[in-house]
JSON list of C-alpha atoms in Angstrom, two decimals:
[
{"chain": "X", "resi": 1, "resn": "UNK", "atom": "CA", "xyz": [-6.41, -9.58, 24.86]},
{"chain": "X", "resi": 2, "resn": "UNK", "atom": "CA", "xyz": [-4.41, -6.34, 25.05]},
{"chain": "X", "resi": 3, "resn": "UNK", "atom": "CA", "xyz": [-4.97, -4.23, 28.12]},
{"chain": "X", "resi": 4, "resn": "UNK", "atom": "CA", "xyz": [-3.56, -1.20, 29.88]},
{"chain": "X", "resi": 5, "resn": "UNK", "atom": "CA", "xyz": [-4.60, -0.92, 33.47]},
{"chain": "X", "resi": 6, "resn": "UNK", "atom": "CA", "xyz": [-4.15, 2.06, 35.80]},
{"chain": "X", "resi": 7, "resn": "UNK", "atom": "CA", "xyz": [-5.50, 2.42, 39.35]},
{"chain": "X", "resi": 8, "resn": "UNK", "atom": "CA", "xyz": [-9.20, 2.72, 38.85]},
{"chain": "X", "resi": 9, "resn": "UNK", "atom": "CA", "xyz": [-9.76, 4.38, 42.20]},
{"chain": "X", "resi": 10, "resn": "UNK", "atom": "CA", "xyz": [-8.65, 7.86, 42.96]},
{"chain": "X", "resi": 11, "resn": "UNK", "atom": "CA", "xyz": [-5.52, 8.23, 44.96]},
{"chain": "X", "resi": 12, "resn": "UNK", "atom": "CA", "xyz": [-5.80, 10.59, 47.93]},
{"chain": "X", "resi": 13, "resn": "UNK", "atom": "CA", "xyz": [-2.62, 11.67, 49.66]},
{"chain": "X", "resi": 14, "resn": "UNK", "atom": "CA", "xyz": [-1.44, 14.32, 52.07]},
{"chain": "X", "resi": 15, "resn": "UNK", "atom": "CA", "xyz": [0.61, 17.26, 50.87]},
{"chain": "X", "resi": 16, "resn": "UNK", "atom": "CA", "xyz": [4.31, 16.57, 51.16]},
{"chain": "X", "resi": 17, "resn": "UNK", "atom": "CA", "xyz": [3.98, 12.84, 50.65]},
{"chain": "X", "resi": 18, "resn": "UNK", "atom": "CA", "xyz": [5.11, 10.83, 47.63]},
{"chain": "X", "resi": 19, "resn": "UNK", "atom": "CA", "xyz": [2.37, 9.79, 45.21]},
{"chain": "X", "resi": 20, "resn": "UNK", "atom": "CA", "xyz": [2.92, 6.54, 43.34]},
{"chain": "X", "resi": 21, "resn": "UNK", "atom": "CA", "xyz": [0.72, 5.67, 40.34]},
{"chain": "X", "resi": 22, "resn": "UNK", "atom": "CA", "xyz": [0.79, 2.33, 38.55]},
{"chain": "X", "resi": 23, "resn": "UNK", "atom": "CA", "xyz": [0.44, 1.42, 34.88]},
{"chain": "X", "resi": 24, "resn": "UNK", "atom": "CA", "xyz": [0.33, -2.26, 33.97]},
{"chain": "X", "resi": 25, "resn": "UNK", "atom": "CA", "xyz": [-0.03, -3.70, 30.50]},
{"chain": "X", "resi": 26, "resn": "UNK", "atom": "CA", "xyz": [-0.57, -7.07, 28.93]},
{"chain": "X", "resi": 27, "resn": "UNK", "atom": "CA", "xyz": [0.08, -8.35, 25.43]},
{"chain": "X", "resi": 28, "resn": "UNK", "atom": "CA", "xyz": [1.90, -5.27, 24.28]},
{"chain": "X", "resi": 29, "resn": "UNK", "atom": "CA", "xyz": [5.58, -4.81, 23.69]},
{"chain": "X", "resi": 30, "resn": "UNK", "atom": "CA", "xyz": [6.09, -1.04, 23.75]},
{"chain": "X", "resi": 31, "resn": "UNK", "atom": "CA", "xyz": [9.51, 0.39, 23.01]},
{"chain": "X", "resi": 32, "resn": "UNK", "atom": "CA", "xyz": [8.51, 3.58, 24.81]},
{"chain": "X", "resi": 33, "resn": "UNK", "atom": "CA", "xyz": [6.07, 4.64, 27.47]},
{"chain": "X", "resi": 34, "resn": "UNK", "atom": "CA", "xyz": [4.81, 8.17, 28.11]},
{"chain": "X", "resi": 35, "resn": "UNK", "atom": "CA", "xyz": [2.97, 9.83, 31.00]},
{"chain": "X", "resi": 36, "resn": "UNK", "atom": "CA", "xyz": [0.55, 12.67, 30.56]},
{"chain": "X", "resi": 37, "resn": "UNK", "atom": "CA", "xyz": [-1.34, 14.93, 32.93]},
{"chain": "X", "resi": 38, "resn": "UNK", "atom": "CA", "xyz": [-4.92, 15.95, 32.28]},
{"chain": "X", "resi": 39, "resn": "UNK", "atom": "CA", "xyz": [-6.82, 18.65, 34.14]},
{"chain": "X", "resi": 40, "resn": "UNK", "atom": "CA", "xyz": [-10.65, 18.88, 34.00]},
{"chain": "X", "resi": 41, "resn": "UNK", "atom": "CA", "xyz": [-11.87, 20.33, 30.76]},
{"chain": "X", "resi": 42, "resn": "UNK", "atom": "CA", "xyz": [-8.46, 20.29, 29.15]},
{"chain": "X", "resi": 43, "resn": "UNK", "atom": "CA", "xyz": [-6.49, 18.08, 26.85]},
{"chain": "X", "resi": 44, "resn": "UNK", "atom": "CA", "xyz": [-3.63, 15.91, 28.22]},
{"chain": "X", "resi": 45, "resn": "UNK", "atom": "CA", "xyz": [-0.16, 17.48, 28.61]},
{"chain": "X", "resi": 46, "resn": "UNK", "atom": "CA", "xyz": [3.00, 15.45, 28.10]},
{"chain": "X", "resi": 47, "resn": "UNK", "atom": "CA", "xyz": [5.16, 14.95, 31.15]},
{"chain": "X", "resi": 48, "resn": "UNK", "atom": "CA", "xyz": [7.79, 12.24, 30.66]},
{"chain": "X", "resi": 49, "resn": "UNK", "atom": "CA", "xyz": [8.93, 9.58, 28.26]},
{"chain": "X", "resi": 50, "resn": "UNK", "atom": "CA", "xyz": [10.91, 6.47, 29.09]},
{"chain": "X", "resi": 51, "resn": "UNK", "atom": "CA", "xyz": [12.48, 3.95, 26.76]},
{"chain": "X", "resi": 52, "resn": "UNK", "atom": "CA", "xyz": [12.46, 0.21, 27.19]},
{"chain": "X", "resi": 53, "resn": "UNK", "atom": "CA", "xyz": [16.14, 0.14, 27.90]},
{"chain": "X", "resi": 54, "resn": "UNK", "atom": "CA", "xyz": [15.88, 2.80, 30.63]},
{"chain": "X", "resi": 55, "resn": "UNK", "atom": "CA", "xyz": [15.01, 1.67, 34.06]},
{"chain": "X", "resi": 56, "resn": "UNK", "atom": "CA", "xyz": [14.31, 5.11, 35.51]},
{"chain": "X", "resi": 57, "resn": "UNK", "atom": "CA", "xyz": [13.75, 8.70, 34.31]},
{"chain": "X", "resi": 58, "resn": "UNK", "atom": "CA", "xyz": [13.57, 11.80, 36.48]},
{"chain": "X", "resi": 59, "resn": "UNK", "atom": "CA", "xyz": [12.38, 15.33, 35.90]},
{"chain": "X", "resi": 60, "resn": "UNK", "atom": "CA", "xyz": [12.24, 17.65, 38.86]},
{"chain": "X", "resi": 61, "resn": "UNK", "atom": "CA", "xyz": [9.86, 16.03, 41.40]},
{"chain": "X", "resi": 62, "resn": "UNK", "atom": "CA", "xyz": [8.80, 13.37, 38.93]},
{"chain": "X", "resi": 63, "resn": "UNK", "atom": "CA", "xyz": [10.20, 9.95, 38.55]},
{"chain": "X", "resi": 64, "resn": "UNK", "atom": "CA", "xyz": [9.11, 7.17, 36.18]},
{"chain": "X", "resi": 65, "resn": "UNK", "atom": "CA", "xyz": [10.28, 3.54, 36.17]},
{"chain": "X", "resi": 66, "resn": "UNK", "atom": "CA", "xyz": [9.72, 1.01, 33.37]},
{"chain": "X", "resi": 67, "resn": "UNK", "atom": "CA", "xyz": [10.01, -2.74, 33.96]},
{"chain": "X", "resi": 68, "resn": "UNK", "atom": "CA", "xyz": [9.47, -4.61, 30.71]},
{"chain": "X", "resi": 69, "resn": "UNK", "atom": "CA", "xyz": [9.68, -7.95, 32.55]},
{"chain": "X", "resi": 70, "resn": "UNK", "atom": "CA", "xyz": [6.82, -7.08, 34.90]},
{"chain": "X", "resi": 71, "resn": "UNK", "atom": "CA", "xyz": [5.16, -5.04, 32.16]},
{"chain": "X", "resi": 72, "resn": "UNK", "atom": "CA", "xyz": [4.74, -2.20, 34.51]},
{"chain": "X", "resi": 73, "resn": "UNK", "atom": "CA", "xyz": [5.54, 1.48, 34.88]},
{"chain": "X", "resi": 74, "resn": "UNK", "atom": "CA", "xyz": [5.42, 3.41, 38.11]},
{"chain": "X", "resi": 75, "resn": "UNK", "atom": "CA", "xyz": [5.01, 7.17, 38.25]},
{"chain": "X", "resi": 76, "resn": "UNK", "atom": "CA", "xyz": [6.16, 8.97, 41.38]},
{"chain": "X", "resi": 77, "resn": "UNK", "atom": "CA", "xyz": [5.55, 12.52, 42.47]},
{"chain": "X", "resi": 78, "resn": "UNK", "atom": "CA", "xyz": [7.71, 13.51, 45.46]},
{"chain": "X", "resi": 79, "resn": "UNK", "atom": "CA", "xyz": [6.88, 16.31, 47.86]},
{"chain": "X", "resi": 80, "resn": "UNK", "atom": "CA", "xyz": [3.35, 16.39, 46.40]},
{"chain": "X", "resi": 81, "resn": "UNK", "atom": "CA", "xyz": [1.40, 19.67, 46.34]},
{"chain": "X", "resi": 82, "resn": "UNK", "atom": "CA", "xyz": [-2.30, 20.43, 45.93]},
{"chain": "X", "resi": 83, "resn": "UNK", "atom": "CA", "xyz": [-1.48, 21.73, 42.45]},
{"chain": "X", "resi": 84, "resn": "UNK", "atom": "CA", "xyz": [-0.48, 18.19, 41.46]},
{"chain": "X", "resi": 85, "resn": "UNK", "atom": "CA", "xyz": [-4.08, 17.14, 41.78]},
{"chain": "X", "resi": 86, "resn": "UNK", "atom": "CA", "xyz": [-5.13, 15.93, 38.24]},
{"chain": "X", "resi": 87, "resn": "UNK", "atom": "CA", "xyz": [-5.68, 12.81, 36.22]},
{"chain": "X", "resi": 88, "resn": "UNK", "atom": "CA", "xyz": [-2.48, 11.05, 35.13]},
{"chain": "X", "resi": 89, "resn": "UNK", "atom": "CA", "xyz": [-2.48, 8.93, 32.03]},
{"chain": "X", "resi": 90, "resn": "UNK", "atom": "CA", "xyz": [0.09, 6.40, 30.85]},
{"chain": "X", "resi": 91, "resn": "UNK", "atom": "CA", "xyz": [0.42, 5.70, 27.15]},
{"chain": "X", "resi": 92, "resn": "UNK", "atom": "CA", "xyz": [2.32, 2.95, 25.31]},
{"chain": "X", "resi": 93, "resn": "UNK", "atom": "CA", "xyz": [4.11, 3.92, 22.14]},
{"chain": "X", "resi": 94, "resn": "UNK", "atom": "CA", "xyz": [3.55, 1.22, 19.50]},
{"chain": "X", "resi": 95, "resn": "UNK", "atom": "CA", "xyz": [6.29, 1.91, 16.96]},
{"chain": "X", "resi": 96, "resn": "UNK", "atom": "CA", "xyz": [5.10, -0.95, 14.71]},
{"chain": "X", "resi": 97, "resn": "UNK", "atom": "CA", "xyz": [1.95, 1.13, 14.18]},
{"chain": "X", "resi": 98, "resn": "UNK", "atom": "CA", "xyz": [3.72, 4.37, 13.35]},
{"chain": "X", "resi": 99, "resn": "UNK", "atom": "CA", "xyz": [4.22, 5.61, 16.91]},
{"chain": "X", "resi": 100, "resn": "UNK", "atom": "CA", "xyz": [0.53, 5.18, 17.74]},
{"chain": "X", "resi": 101, "resn": "UNK", "atom": "CA", "xyz": [-0.22, 5.87, 21.37]},
{"chain": "X", "resi": 102, "resn": "UNK", "atom": "CA", "xyz": [-2.49, 3.60, 23.35]},
{"chain": "X", "resi": 103, "resn": "UNK", "atom": "CA", "xyz": [-3.72, 5.24, 26.59]},
{"chain": "X", "resi": 104, "resn": "UNK", "atom": "CA", "xyz": [-4.77, 3.89, 29.90]},
{"chain": "X", "resi": 105, "resn": "UNK", "atom": "CA", "xyz": [-7.94, 5.26, 31.51]},
{"chain": "X", "resi": 106, "resn": "UNK", "atom": "CA", "xyz": [-5.94, 7.35, 33.91]},
{"chain": "X", "resi": 107, "resn": "UNK", "atom": "CA", "xyz": [-5.72, 7.63, 37.64]},
{"chain": "X", "resi": 108, "resn": "UNK", "atom": "CA", "xyz": [-7.16, 10.63, 39.54]},
{"chain": "X", "resi": 109, "resn": "UNK", "atom": "CA", "xyz": [-4.74, 12.08, 42.09]},
{"chain": "X", "resi": 110, "resn": "UNK", "atom": "CA", "xyz": [-5.99, 14.30, 44.90]},
{"chain": "X", "resi": 111, "resn": "UNK", "atom": "CA", "xyz": [-3.41, 16.00, 47.08]},
{"chain": "X", "resi": 112, "resn": "UNK", "atom": "CA", "xyz": [-4.86, 17.41, 50.28]},
{"chain": "X", "resi": 113, "resn": "UNK", "atom": "CA", "xyz": [-3.29, 20.30, 52.18]},
{"chain": "F", "resi": 1, "resn": "UNK", "atom": "CA", "xyz": [3.50, 29.83, 18.36]},
{"chain": "F", "resi": 2, "resn": "UNK", "atom": "CA", "xyz": [-0.06, 28.92, 19.21]},
{"chain": "F", "resi": 3, "resn": "UNK", "atom": "CA", "xyz": [-0.94, 25.46, 20.41]},
{"chain": "F", "resi": 4, "resn": "UNK", "atom": "CA", "xyz": [-3.49, 23.04, 18.93]},
{"chain": "F", "resi": 5, "resn": "UNK", "atom": "CA", "xyz": [-6.89, 24.66, 18.60]},
{"chain": "F", "resi": 6, "resn": "UNK", "atom": "CA", "xyz": [-10.25, 23.03, 18.17]},
{"chain": "F", "resi": 7, "resn": "UNK", "atom": "CA", "xyz": [-13.66, 24.35, 17.27]},
{"chain": "F", "resi": 8, "resn": "UNK", "atom": "CA", "xyz": [-16.32, 24.46, 18.38]},
{"chain": "F", "resi": 9, "resn": "UNK", "atom": "CA", "xyz": [-15.56, 23.98, 22.06]},
{"chain": "F", "resi": 10, "resn": "UNK", "atom": "CA", "xyz": [-19.09, 22.72, 22.68]},
{"chain": "F", "resi": 11, "resn": "UNK", "atom": "CA", "xyz": [-21.59, 21.30, 20.27]},
{"chain": "F", "resi": 12, "resn": "UNK", "atom": "CA", "xyz": [-25.15, 20.17, 21.03]},
{"chain": "F", "resi": 13, "resn": "UNK", "atom": "CA", "xyz": [-26.99, 18.41, 18.27]},
{"chain": "F", "resi": 14, "resn": "UNK", "atom": "CA", "xyz": [-30.08, 16.32, 17.75]},
{"chain": "F", "resi": 15, "resn": "UNK", "atom": "CA", "xyz": [-29.92, 12.59, 17.10]},
{"chain": "F", "resi": 16, "resn": "UNK", "atom": "CA", "xyz": [-29.64, 11.93, 13.36]},
{"chain": "F", "resi": 17, "resn": "UNK", "atom": "CA", "xyz": [-27.95, 15.20, 12.47]},
{"chain": "F", "resi": 18, "resn": "UNK", "atom": "CA", "xyz": [-24.38, 15.44, 10.96]},
{"chain": "F", "resi": 19, "resn": "UNK", "atom": "CA", "xyz": [-21.64, 17.30, 12.79]},
{"chain": "F", "resi": 20, "resn": "UNK", "atom": "CA", "xyz": [-18.20, 18.55, 11.81]},
{"chain": "F", "resi": 21, "resn": "UNK", "atom": "CA", "xyz": [-15.42, 19.10, 14.30]},
{"chain": "F", "resi": 22, "resn": "UNK", "atom": "CA", "xyz": [-12.32, 21.10, 13.39]},
{"chain": "F", "resi": 23, "resn": "UNK", "atom": "CA", "xyz": [-8.71, 20.85, 14.47]},
{"chain": "F", "resi": 24, "resn": "UNK", "atom": "CA", "xyz": [-5.89, 23.31, 13.79]},
{"chain": "F", "resi": 25, "resn": "UNK", "atom": "CA", "xyz": [-2.59, 21.64, 14.57]},
{"chain": "F", "resi": 26, "resn": "UNK", "atom": "CA", "xyz": [0.63, 23.32, 15.53]},
{"chain": "F", "resi": 27, "resn": "UNK", "atom": "CA", "xyz": [2.35, 24.69, 12.47]},
{"chain": "F", "resi": 28, "resn": "UNK", "atom": "CA", "xyz": [4.95, 22.34, 11.11]},
{"chain": "F", "resi": 29, "resn": "UNK", "atom": "CA", "xyz": [3.64, 19.26, 12.80]},
{"chain": "F", "resi": 30, "resn": "UNK", "atom": "CA", "xyz": [3.29, 16.44, 10.31]},
{"chain": "F", "resi": 31, "resn": "UNK", "atom": "CA", "xyz": [1.28, 14.07, 12.46]},
{"chain": "F", "resi": 32, "resn": "UNK", "atom": "CA", "xyz": [-2.34, 14.58, 13.59]},
{"chain": "F", "resi": 33, "resn": "UNK", "atom": "CA", "xyz": [-4.50, 12.38, 15.74]},
{"chain": "F", "resi": 34, "resn": "UNK", "atom": "CA", "xyz": [-8.16, 12.25, 16.79]},
{"chain": "F", "resi": 35, "resn": "UNK", "atom": "CA", "xyz": [-9.28, 10.67, 19.99]},
{"chain": "F", "resi": 36, "resn": "UNK", "atom": "CA", "xyz": [-12.55, 10.26, 21.80]},
{"chain": "F", "resi": 37, "resn": "UNK", "atom": "CA", "xyz": [-12.92, 10.45, 25.56]},
{"chain": "F", "resi": 38, "resn": "UNK", "atom": "CA", "xyz": [-16.12, 9.51, 27.33]},
{"chain": "F", "resi": 39, "resn": "UNK", "atom": "CA", "xyz": [-16.76, 10.62, 30.90]},
{"chain": "F", "resi": 40, "resn": "UNK", "atom": "CA", "xyz": [-14.31, 8.94, 33.25]},
{"chain": "F", "resi": 41, "resn": "UNK", "atom": "CA", "xyz": [-12.71, 6.95, 30.45]},
{"chain": "F", "resi": 42, "resn": "UNK", "atom": "CA", "xyz": [-9.33, 6.96, 28.78]},
{"chain": "F", "resi": 43, "resn": "UNK", "atom": "CA", "xyz": [-8.62, 8.21, 25.33]},
{"chain": "F", "resi": 44, "resn": "UNK", "atom": "CA", "xyz": [-9.93, 6.11, 22.51]},
{"chain": "F", "resi": 45, "resn": "UNK", "atom": "CA", "xyz": [-7.89, 6.35, 19.32]},
{"chain": "F", "resi": 46, "resn": "UNK", "atom": "CA", "xyz": [-9.91, 7.23, 16.28]},
{"chain": "F", "resi": 47, "resn": "UNK", "atom": "CA", "xyz": [-7.66, 8.10, 13.37]},
{"chain": "F", "resi": 48, "resn": "UNK", "atom": "CA", "xyz": [-4.02, 9.14, 12.64]},
{"chain": "F", "resi": 49, "resn": "UNK", "atom": "CA", "xyz": [-2.57, 11.22, 9.78]},
{"chain": "F", "resi": 50, "resn": "UNK", "atom": "CA", "xyz": [1.16, 11.24, 9.13]},
{"chain": "F", "resi": 51, "resn": "UNK", "atom": "CA", "xyz": [2.43, 13.40, 6.32]},
{"chain": "F", "resi": 52, "resn": "UNK", "atom": "CA", "xyz": [1.34, 12.15, 2.93]},
{"chain": "F", "resi": 53, "resn": "UNK", "atom": "CA", "xyz": [0.84, 8.61, 4.04]},
{"chain": "F", "resi": 54, "resn": "UNK", "atom": "CA", "xyz": [-2.57, 6.94, 3.92]},
{"chain": "F", "resi": 55, "resn": "UNK", "atom": "CA", "xyz": [-4.28, 7.65, 7.26]},
{"chain": "F", "resi": 56, "resn": "UNK", "atom": "CA", "xyz": [-4.64, 4.96, 9.92]},
{"chain": "F", "resi": 57, "resn": "UNK", "atom": "CA", "xyz": [-8.38, 4.72, 10.28]},
{"chain": "F", "resi": 58, "resn": "UNK", "atom": "CA", "xyz": [-8.37, 1.57, 12.45]},
{"chain": "F", "resi": 59, "resn": "UNK", "atom": "CA", "xyz": [-9.99, 3.31, 15.40]},
{"chain": "F", "resi": 60, "resn": "UNK", "atom": "CA", "xyz": [-13.04, 4.67, 13.75]},
{"chain": "F", "resi": 61, "resn": "UNK", "atom": "CA", "xyz": [-15.99, 2.99, 15.44]},
{"chain": "F", "resi": 62, "resn": "UNK", "atom": "CA", "xyz": [-18.36, 2.92, 12.41]},
{"chain": "F", "resi": 63, "resn": "UNK", "atom": "CA", "xyz": [-18.68, 4.10, 8.85]},
{"chain": "F", "resi": 64, "resn": "UNK", "atom": "CA", "xyz": [-20.59, 7.18, 10.18]},
{"chain": "F", "resi": 65, "resn": "UNK", "atom": "CA", "xyz": [-17.23, 8.52, 11.24]},
{"chain": "F", "resi": 66, "resn": "UNK", "atom": "CA", "xyz": [-14.77, 10.04, 8.71]},
{"chain": "F", "resi": 67, "resn": "UNK", "atom": "CA", "xyz": [-11.94, 12.55, 8.83]},
{"chain": "F", "resi": 68, "resn": "UNK", "atom": "CA", "xyz": [-9.97, 14.62, 6.38]},
{"chain": "F", "resi": 69, "resn": "UNK", "atom": "CA", "xyz": [-6.74, 16.55, 6.59]},
{"chain": "F", "resi": 70, "resn": "UNK", "atom": "CA", "xyz": [-6.38, 19.18, 3.94]},
{"chain": "F", "resi": 71, "resn": "UNK", "atom": "CA", "xyz": [-3.09, 20.46, 2.80]},
{"chain": "F", "resi": 72, "resn": "UNK", "atom": "CA", "xyz": [-1.30, 18.63, 5.58]},
{"chain": "F", "resi": 73, "resn": "UNK", "atom": "CA", "xyz": [-2.68, 21.08, 8.14]},
{"chain": "F", "resi": 74, "resn": "UNK", "atom": "CA", "xyz": [-6.27, 21.55, 9.26]},
{"chain": "F", "resi": 75, "resn": "UNK", "atom": "CA", "xyz": [-8.39, 18.42, 9.92]},
{"chain": "F", "resi": 76, "resn": "UNK", "atom": "CA", "xyz": [-12.07, 17.89, 10.09]},
{"chain": "F", "resi": 77, "resn": "UNK", "atom": "CA", "xyz": [-13.76, 14.98, 11.86]},
{"chain": "F", "resi": 78, "resn": "UNK", "atom": "CA", "xyz": [-17.27, 14.35, 10.52]},
{"chain": "F", "resi": 79, "resn": "UNK", "atom": "CA", "xyz": [-19.89, 12.26, 12.25]},
{"chain": "F", "resi": 80, "resn": "UNK", "atom": "CA", "xyz": [-22.97, 11.48, 10.20]},
{"chain": "F", "resi": 81, "resn": "UNK", "atom": "CA", "xyz": [-26.38, 10.60, 11.56]},
{"chain": "F", "resi": 82, "resn": "UNK", "atom": "CA", "xyz": [-25.21, 11.17, 15.15]},
{"chain": "F", "resi": 83, "resn": "UNK", "atom": "CA", "xyz": [-26.34, 8.82, 17.88]},
{"chain": "F", "resi": 84, "resn": "UNK", "atom": "CA", "xyz": [-26.59, 9.45, 21.60]},
{"chain": "F", "resi": 85, "resn": "UNK", "atom": "CA", "xyz": [-23.61, 7.13, 22.21]},
{"chain": "F", "resi": 86, "resn": "UNK", "atom": "CA", "xyz": [-21.50, 9.54, 20.14]},
{"chain": "F", "resi": 87, "resn": "UNK", "atom": "CA", "xyz": [-21.68, 12.03, 23.03]},
{"chain": "F", "resi": 88, "resn": "UNK", "atom": "CA", "xyz": [-18.14, 12.51, 24.34]},
{"chain": "F", "resi": 89, "resn": "UNK", "atom": "CA", "xyz": [-15.17, 14.86, 24.23]},
{"chain": "F", "resi": 90, "resn": "UNK", "atom": "CA", "xyz": [-13.32, 14.73, 20.92]},
{"chain": "F", "resi": 91, "resn": "UNK", "atom": "CA", "xyz": [-9.64, 15.53, 21.28]},
{"chain": "F", "resi": 92, "resn": "UNK", "atom": "CA", "xyz": [-7.17, 16.38, 18.56]},
{"chain": "F", "resi": 93, "resn": "UNK", "atom": "CA", "xyz": [-3.42, 16.11, 19.02]},
{"chain": "F", "resi": 94, "resn": "UNK", "atom": "CA", "xyz": [-0.48, 16.93, 16.73]},
{"chain": "F", "resi": 95, "resn": "UNK", "atom": "CA", "xyz": [3.16, 15.96, 16.90]},
{"chain": "F", "resi": 96, "resn": "UNK", "atom": "CA", "xyz": [6.33, 16.81, 14.97]},
{"chain": "F", "resi": 97, "resn": "UNK", "atom": "CA", "xyz": [6.38, 13.36, 13.46]},
{"chain": "F", "resi": 98, "resn": "UNK", "atom": "CA", "xyz": [9.80, 12.43, 14.75]},
{"chain": "F", "resi": 99, "resn": "UNK", "atom": "CA", "xyz": [11.17, 8.99, 13.97]},
{"chain": "F", "resi": 100, "resn": "UNK", "atom": "CA", "xyz": [11.44, 6.62, 16.91]},
{"chain": "F", "resi": 101, "resn": "UNK", "atom": "CA", "xyz": [9.24, 6.64, 19.99]},
{"chain": "F", "resi": 102, "resn": "UNK", "atom": "CA", "xyz": [10.24, 10.08, 21.22]},
{"chain": "F", "resi": 103, "resn": "UNK", "atom": "CA", "xyz": [7.48, 11.85, 19.31]},
{"chain": "F", "resi": 104, "resn": "UNK", "atom": "CA", "xyz": [5.21, 13.48, 21.92]},
{"chain": "F", "resi": 105, "resn": "UNK", "atom": "CA", "xyz": [1.74, 14.68, 21.27]},
{"chain": "F", "resi": 106, "resn": "UNK", "atom": "CA", "xyz": [0.35, 18.16, 21.87]},
{"chain": "F", "resi": 107, "resn": "UNK", "atom": "CA", "xyz": [-3.38, 18.12, 22.59]},
{"chain": "F", "resi": 108, "resn": "UNK", "atom": "CA", "xyz": [-6.05, 20.63, 21.94]},
{"chain": "F", "resi": 109, "resn": "UNK", "atom": "CA", "xyz": [-8.71, 21.55, 24.47]},
{"chain": "F", "resi": 110, "resn": "UNK", "atom": "CA", "xyz": [-11.28, 19.24, 22.84]},
{"chain": "F", "resi": 111, "resn": "UNK", "atom": "CA", "xyz": [-14.83, 19.58, 21.54]},
{"chain": "F", "resi": 112, "resn": "UNK", "atom": "CA", "xyz": [-17.58, 18.44, 23.90]},
{"chain": "F", "resi": 113, "resn": "UNK", "atom": "CA", "xyz": [-20.28, 16.86, 21.77]},
{"chain": "F", "resi": 114, "resn": "UNK", "atom": "CA", "xyz": [-23.74, 16.23, 23.19]},
{"chain": "F", "resi": 115, "resn": "UNK", "atom": "CA", "xyz": [-26.31, 14.36, 21.13]},
{"chain": "F", "resi": 116, "resn": "UNK", "atom": "CA", "xyz": [-29.85, 14.76, 22.38]}
]
């Protein structure tokens, strides 16, 4: 069956450290993968997109990797801050279905000062 | 311009009643999506509109759920004969409808539906 799995437990880290969130998928072949941030009571906000032929993508303190062999994406936040505390969702882009997004359940990140 | 807006922000209804949820997408966005998010869960795809194409209704959980998009803009999600398991946050998103996988979605704040 098709699955997208993100860390089910919350990730608690100390301010200044690097947070690493994992997204694993099975029985999908996405050409693209996106990461979103969701704060309580709000809709998700787009952060980064990475293509299947890109190994790594960076944006300020954010870095995303995409390994289509392992079927895994890693999302890193360097020099983390309490304001980075939120739920982070990965989403696979299924172009064969008109760019439909399939979301993981998300990982809660808590950065403590 | 303004982002995606949804109304109402909260809706409490009794089991068996019908509800309508509204989404105003970003002007010019050709694609519109509805998702459902239960507490602590990921986003569950419901329906997808793209331009004048037939909508992708593959995510609608039952025939009690339907959606329309009038004039390629505003969309209404209707749930008939609501059940308690319909309680969730209903999120709407729109996107420019770009070809390829680089089309990113812009989400509204959601409507929290509570069925008593």
